[in-house]
PDB file of C-alpha atoms in Angstrom:
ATOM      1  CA  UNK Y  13      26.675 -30.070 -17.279  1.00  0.00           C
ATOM      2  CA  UNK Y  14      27.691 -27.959 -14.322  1.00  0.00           C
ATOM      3  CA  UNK Y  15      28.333 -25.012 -17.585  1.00  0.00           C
ATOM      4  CA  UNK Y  16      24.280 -25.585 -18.312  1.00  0.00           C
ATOM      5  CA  UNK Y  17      23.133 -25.530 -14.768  1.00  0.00           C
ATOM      6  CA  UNK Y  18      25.053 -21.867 -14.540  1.00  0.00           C
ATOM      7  CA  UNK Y  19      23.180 -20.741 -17.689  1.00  0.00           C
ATOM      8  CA  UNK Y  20      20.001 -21.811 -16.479  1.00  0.00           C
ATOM      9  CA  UNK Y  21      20.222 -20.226 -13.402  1.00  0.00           C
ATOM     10  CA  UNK Y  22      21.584 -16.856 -14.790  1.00  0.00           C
ATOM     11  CA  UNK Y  23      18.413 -17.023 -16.939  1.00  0.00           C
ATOM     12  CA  UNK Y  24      15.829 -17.632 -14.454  1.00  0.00           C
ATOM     13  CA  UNK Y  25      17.058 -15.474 -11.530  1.00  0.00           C
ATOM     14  CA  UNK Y  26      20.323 -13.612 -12.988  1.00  0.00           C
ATOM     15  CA  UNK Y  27      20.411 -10.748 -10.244  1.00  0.00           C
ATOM     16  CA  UNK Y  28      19.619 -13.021  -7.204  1.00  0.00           C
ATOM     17  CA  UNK Y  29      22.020 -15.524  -9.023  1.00  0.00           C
ATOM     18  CA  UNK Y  30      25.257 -12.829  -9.288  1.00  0.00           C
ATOM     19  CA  UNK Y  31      24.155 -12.178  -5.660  1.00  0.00           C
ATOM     20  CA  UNK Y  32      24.703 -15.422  -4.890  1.00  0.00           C
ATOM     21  CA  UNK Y  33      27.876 -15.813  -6.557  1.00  0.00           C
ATOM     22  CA  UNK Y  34      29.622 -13.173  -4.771  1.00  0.00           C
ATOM     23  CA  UNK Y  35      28.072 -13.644  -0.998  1.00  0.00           C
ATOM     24  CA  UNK Y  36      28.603 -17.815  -1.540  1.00  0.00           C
ATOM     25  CA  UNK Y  37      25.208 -18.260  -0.745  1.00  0.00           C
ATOM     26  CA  UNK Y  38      23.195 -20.763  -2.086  1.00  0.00           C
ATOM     27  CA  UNK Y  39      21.290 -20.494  -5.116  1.00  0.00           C
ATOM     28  CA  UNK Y  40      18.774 -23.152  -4.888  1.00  0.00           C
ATOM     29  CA  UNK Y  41      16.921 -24.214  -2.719  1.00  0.00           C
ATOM     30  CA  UNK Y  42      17.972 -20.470  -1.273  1.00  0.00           C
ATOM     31  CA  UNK Y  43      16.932 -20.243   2.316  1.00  0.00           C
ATOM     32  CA  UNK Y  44      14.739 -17.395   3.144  1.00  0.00           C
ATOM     33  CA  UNK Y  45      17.600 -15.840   5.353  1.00  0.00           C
ATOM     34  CA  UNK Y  46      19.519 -15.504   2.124  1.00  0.00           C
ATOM     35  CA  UNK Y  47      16.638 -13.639   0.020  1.00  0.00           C
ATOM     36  CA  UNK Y  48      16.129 -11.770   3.299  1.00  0.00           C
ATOM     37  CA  UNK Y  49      19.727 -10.752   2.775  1.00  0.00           C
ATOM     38  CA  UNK Y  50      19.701 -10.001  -0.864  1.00  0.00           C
ATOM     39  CA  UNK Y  51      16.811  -7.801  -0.660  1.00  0.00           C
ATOM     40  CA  UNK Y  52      18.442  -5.597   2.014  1.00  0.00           C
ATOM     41  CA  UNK Y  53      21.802  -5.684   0.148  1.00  0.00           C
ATOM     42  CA  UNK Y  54      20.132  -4.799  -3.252  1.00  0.00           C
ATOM     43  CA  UNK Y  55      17.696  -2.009  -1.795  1.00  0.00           C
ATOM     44  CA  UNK Y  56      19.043   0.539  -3.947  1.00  0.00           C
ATOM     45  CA  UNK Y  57      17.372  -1.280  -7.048  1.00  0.00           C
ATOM     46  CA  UNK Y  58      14.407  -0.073  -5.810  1.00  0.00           C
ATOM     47  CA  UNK Y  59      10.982  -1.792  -5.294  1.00  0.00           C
ATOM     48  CA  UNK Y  60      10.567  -2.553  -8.969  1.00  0.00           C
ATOM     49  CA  UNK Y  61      13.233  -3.928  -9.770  1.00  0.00           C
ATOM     50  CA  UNK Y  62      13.568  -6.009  -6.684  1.00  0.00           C
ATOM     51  CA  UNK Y  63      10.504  -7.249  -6.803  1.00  0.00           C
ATOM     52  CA  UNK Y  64      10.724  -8.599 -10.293  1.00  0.00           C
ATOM     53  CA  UNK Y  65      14.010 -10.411  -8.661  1.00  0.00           C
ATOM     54  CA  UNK Y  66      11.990 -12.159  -6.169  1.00  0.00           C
ATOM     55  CA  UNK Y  67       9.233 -13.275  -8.476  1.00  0.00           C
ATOM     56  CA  UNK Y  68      11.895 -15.264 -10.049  1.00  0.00           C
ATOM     57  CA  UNK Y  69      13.335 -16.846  -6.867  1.00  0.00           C
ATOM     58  CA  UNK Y  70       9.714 -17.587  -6.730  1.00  0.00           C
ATOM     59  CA  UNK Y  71       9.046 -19.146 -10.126  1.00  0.00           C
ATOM     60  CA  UNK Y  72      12.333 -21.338  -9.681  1.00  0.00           C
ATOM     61  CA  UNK Y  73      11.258 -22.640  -6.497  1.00  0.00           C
ATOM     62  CA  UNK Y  74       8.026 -23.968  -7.225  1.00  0.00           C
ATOM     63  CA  UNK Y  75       8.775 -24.877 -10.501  1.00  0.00           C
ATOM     64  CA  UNK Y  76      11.254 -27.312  -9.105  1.00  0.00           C
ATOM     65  CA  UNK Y  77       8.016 -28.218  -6.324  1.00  0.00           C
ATOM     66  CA  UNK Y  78      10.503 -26.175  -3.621  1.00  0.00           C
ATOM     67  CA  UNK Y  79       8.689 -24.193  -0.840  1.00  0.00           C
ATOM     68  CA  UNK Y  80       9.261 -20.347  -2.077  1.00  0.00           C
ATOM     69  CA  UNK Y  81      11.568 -19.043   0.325  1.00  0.00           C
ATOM     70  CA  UNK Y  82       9.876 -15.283  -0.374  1.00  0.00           C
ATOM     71  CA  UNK Y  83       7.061 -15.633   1.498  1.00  0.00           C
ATOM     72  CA  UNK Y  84       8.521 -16.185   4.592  1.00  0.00           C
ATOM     73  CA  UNK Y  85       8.673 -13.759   7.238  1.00  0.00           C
ATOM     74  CA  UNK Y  86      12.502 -12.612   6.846  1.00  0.00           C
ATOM     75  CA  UNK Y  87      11.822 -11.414   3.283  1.00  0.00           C
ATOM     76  CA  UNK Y  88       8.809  -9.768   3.509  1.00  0.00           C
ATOM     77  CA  UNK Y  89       9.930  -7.722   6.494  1.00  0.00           C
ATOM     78  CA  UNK Y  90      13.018  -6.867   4.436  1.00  0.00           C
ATOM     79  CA  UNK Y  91      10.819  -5.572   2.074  1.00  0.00           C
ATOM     80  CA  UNK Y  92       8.704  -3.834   3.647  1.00  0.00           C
ATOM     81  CA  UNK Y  93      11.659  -1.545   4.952  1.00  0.00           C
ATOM     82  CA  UNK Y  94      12.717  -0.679   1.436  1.00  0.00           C
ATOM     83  CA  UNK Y  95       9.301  -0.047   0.391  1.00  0.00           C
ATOM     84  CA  UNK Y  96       7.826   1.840   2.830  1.00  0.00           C
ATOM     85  CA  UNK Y  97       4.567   1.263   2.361  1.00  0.00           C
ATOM     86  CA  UNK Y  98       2.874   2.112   5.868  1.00  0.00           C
ATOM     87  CA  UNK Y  99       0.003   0.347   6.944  1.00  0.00           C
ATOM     88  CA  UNK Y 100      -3.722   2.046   6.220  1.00  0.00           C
ATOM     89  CA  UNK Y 101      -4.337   4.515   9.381  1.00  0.00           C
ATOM     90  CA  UNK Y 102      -7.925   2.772   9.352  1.00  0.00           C
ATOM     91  CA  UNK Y 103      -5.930  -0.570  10.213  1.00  0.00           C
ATOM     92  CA  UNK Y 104      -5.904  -1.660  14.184  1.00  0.00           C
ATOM     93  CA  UNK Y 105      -2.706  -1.499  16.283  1.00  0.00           C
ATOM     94  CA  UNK Y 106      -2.646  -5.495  16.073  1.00  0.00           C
ATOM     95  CA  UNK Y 107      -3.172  -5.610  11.916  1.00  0.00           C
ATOM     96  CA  UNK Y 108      -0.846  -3.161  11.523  1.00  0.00           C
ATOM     97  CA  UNK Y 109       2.106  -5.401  12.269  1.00  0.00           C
ATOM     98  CA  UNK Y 110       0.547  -8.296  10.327  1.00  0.00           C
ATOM     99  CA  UNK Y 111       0.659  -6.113   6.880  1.00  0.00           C
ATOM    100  CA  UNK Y 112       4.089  -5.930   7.322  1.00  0.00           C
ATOM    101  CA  UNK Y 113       4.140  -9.811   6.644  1.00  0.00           C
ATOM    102  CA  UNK Y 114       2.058  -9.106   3.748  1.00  0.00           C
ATOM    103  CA  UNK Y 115       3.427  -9.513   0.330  1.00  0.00           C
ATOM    104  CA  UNK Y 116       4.423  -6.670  -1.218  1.00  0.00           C
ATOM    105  CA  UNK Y 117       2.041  -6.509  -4.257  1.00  0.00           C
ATOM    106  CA  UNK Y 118      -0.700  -7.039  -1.592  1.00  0.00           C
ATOM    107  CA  UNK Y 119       0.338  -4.098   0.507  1.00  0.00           C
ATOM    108  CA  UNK Y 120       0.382  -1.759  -2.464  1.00  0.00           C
ATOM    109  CA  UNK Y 121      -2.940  -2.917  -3.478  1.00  0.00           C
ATOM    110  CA  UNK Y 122      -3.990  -2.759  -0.156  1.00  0.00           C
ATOM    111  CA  UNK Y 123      -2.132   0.631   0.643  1.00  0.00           C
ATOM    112  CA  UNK Y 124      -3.865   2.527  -2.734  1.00  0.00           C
ATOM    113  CA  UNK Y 125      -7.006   1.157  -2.213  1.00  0.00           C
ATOM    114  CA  UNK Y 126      -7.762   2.587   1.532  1.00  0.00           C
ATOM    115  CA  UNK Y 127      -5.639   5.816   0.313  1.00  0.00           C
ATOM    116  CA  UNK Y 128      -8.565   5.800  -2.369  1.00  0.00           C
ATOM    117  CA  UNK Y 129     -11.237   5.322  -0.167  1.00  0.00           C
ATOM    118  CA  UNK Y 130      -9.783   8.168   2.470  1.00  0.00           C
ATOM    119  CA  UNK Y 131      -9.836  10.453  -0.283  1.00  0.00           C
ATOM    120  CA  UNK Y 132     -13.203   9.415  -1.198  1.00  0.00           C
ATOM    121  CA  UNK Y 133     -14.920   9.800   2.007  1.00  0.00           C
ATOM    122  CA  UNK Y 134     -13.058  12.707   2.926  1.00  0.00           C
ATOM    123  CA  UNK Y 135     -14.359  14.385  -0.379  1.00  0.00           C
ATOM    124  CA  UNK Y 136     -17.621  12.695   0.949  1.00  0.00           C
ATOM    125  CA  UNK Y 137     -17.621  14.945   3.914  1.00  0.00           C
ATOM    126  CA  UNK Y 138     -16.569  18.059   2.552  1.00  0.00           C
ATOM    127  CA  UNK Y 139     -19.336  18.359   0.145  1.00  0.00           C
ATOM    128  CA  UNK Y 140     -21.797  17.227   3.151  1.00  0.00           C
ATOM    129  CA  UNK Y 141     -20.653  19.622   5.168  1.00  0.00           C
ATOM    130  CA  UNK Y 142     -20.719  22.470   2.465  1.00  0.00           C
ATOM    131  CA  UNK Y 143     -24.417  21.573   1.916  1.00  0.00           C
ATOM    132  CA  UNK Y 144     -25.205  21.866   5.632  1.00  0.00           C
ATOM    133  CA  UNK Y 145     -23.148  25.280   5.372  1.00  0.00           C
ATOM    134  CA  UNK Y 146     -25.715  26.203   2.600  1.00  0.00           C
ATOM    135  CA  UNK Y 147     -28.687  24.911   3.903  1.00  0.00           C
ATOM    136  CA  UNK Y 148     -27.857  26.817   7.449  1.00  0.00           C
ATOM    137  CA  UNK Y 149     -27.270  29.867   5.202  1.00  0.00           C
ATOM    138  CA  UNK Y 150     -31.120  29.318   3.542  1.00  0.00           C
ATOM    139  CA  UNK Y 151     -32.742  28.985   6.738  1.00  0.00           C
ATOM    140  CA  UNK Y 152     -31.214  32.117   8.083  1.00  0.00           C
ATOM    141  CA  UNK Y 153     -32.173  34.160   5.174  1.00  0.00           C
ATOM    142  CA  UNK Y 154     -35.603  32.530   5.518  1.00  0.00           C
ATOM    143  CA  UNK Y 155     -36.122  33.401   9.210  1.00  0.00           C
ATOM    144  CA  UNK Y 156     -34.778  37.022   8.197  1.00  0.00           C
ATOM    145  CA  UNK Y 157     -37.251  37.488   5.492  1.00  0.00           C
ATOM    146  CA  UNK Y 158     -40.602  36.006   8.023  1.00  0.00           C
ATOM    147  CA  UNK Y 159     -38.920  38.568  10.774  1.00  0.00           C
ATOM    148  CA  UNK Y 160     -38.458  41.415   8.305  1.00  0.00           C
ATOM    149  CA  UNK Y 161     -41.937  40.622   6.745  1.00  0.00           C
ATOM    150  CA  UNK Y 162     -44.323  40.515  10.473  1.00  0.00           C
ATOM    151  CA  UNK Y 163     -41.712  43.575  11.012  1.00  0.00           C
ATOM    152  CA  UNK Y 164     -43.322  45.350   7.877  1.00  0.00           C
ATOM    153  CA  UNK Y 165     -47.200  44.373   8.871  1.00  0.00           C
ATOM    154  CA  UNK Y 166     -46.441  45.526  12.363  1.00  0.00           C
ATOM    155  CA  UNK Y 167     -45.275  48.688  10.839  1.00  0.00           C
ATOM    156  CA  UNK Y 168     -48.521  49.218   8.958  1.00  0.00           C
ATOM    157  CA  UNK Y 169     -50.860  48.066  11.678  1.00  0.00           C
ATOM    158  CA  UNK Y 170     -49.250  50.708  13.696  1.00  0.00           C
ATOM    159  CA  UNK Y 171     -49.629  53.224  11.654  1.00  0.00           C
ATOM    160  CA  UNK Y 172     -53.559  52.326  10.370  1.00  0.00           C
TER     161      UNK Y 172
END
């Protein structure tokens, strides 16, 4: 019995599982203190691979109808400091430290999409600005032609 339980928790969460084999910590119901831990111990997985990890301490929790101890506060700071996604510059002071709470497929989303629209408006006002550029450059060549044109019948009248 205690043989199957192993197997079935190597399968559903085998790196947070090892993890929790070597710190003692417990598997499940894992307090979020624990994933907290993990994630900071097992930065050096990188993002993708961590965050796979989590969304099966995730699925094992509520599977079993346990509250998912990665949403909690602990873990999503955690990752947030081995992600590194900043929060959008277009954010308030106050937001700013409520993304970090975020979950961290939210914050990419998030993150991409307002690095997206920068770009966009920024693109936005380059070509307005290149347009007023041009249409400052007509106007002068307009006003140059009327002056060098009354310049011209001046010329004439002057010399009739």
């Amino acid at each position: 019995m205690l043989e199957a339980l192993a197997r079935a928790r190597q399968q559903s969460a085998p790196l947070f599982a090892r993890w929790c084999a070597r710190e003692g910590a417990m598997f499940c119901p894992a307090t979020p203190a624990a994933v907290a831990r993990f994630v900071r111990d097992r930065a050096g997985l990188g993002m993708a691979q961590l965050w796979g990890a989590l969304q099966d301490i995730s699925r094992l929790h509520t599977s079993k109808g346990l509250a998912d101890p990665t949403l909690s506060e602990p873990v999503t700071f955690a990752v947030n400091a081995v992600s590194g996604i900043v929060p959008p510059r277009s954010w308030p002071a106050a937001r700013k430290e409520r993304f970090k709470t975020l979950p961290y497929d939210v914050q990419a989303f998030v993150a991409s999409h307002e690095a997206a629209r920068e770009r966009a408006l920024r693109r936005a006002q380059n070509e307005a600005a290149a347009a007023r550029r041009e249409l400052a450059a007509m106007q002068c060549k307009c006003t140059e032609e009327e002056s060098s044109g009354s310049h011209e019948v001046n010329s004439q009248q002057s010399l009739a």
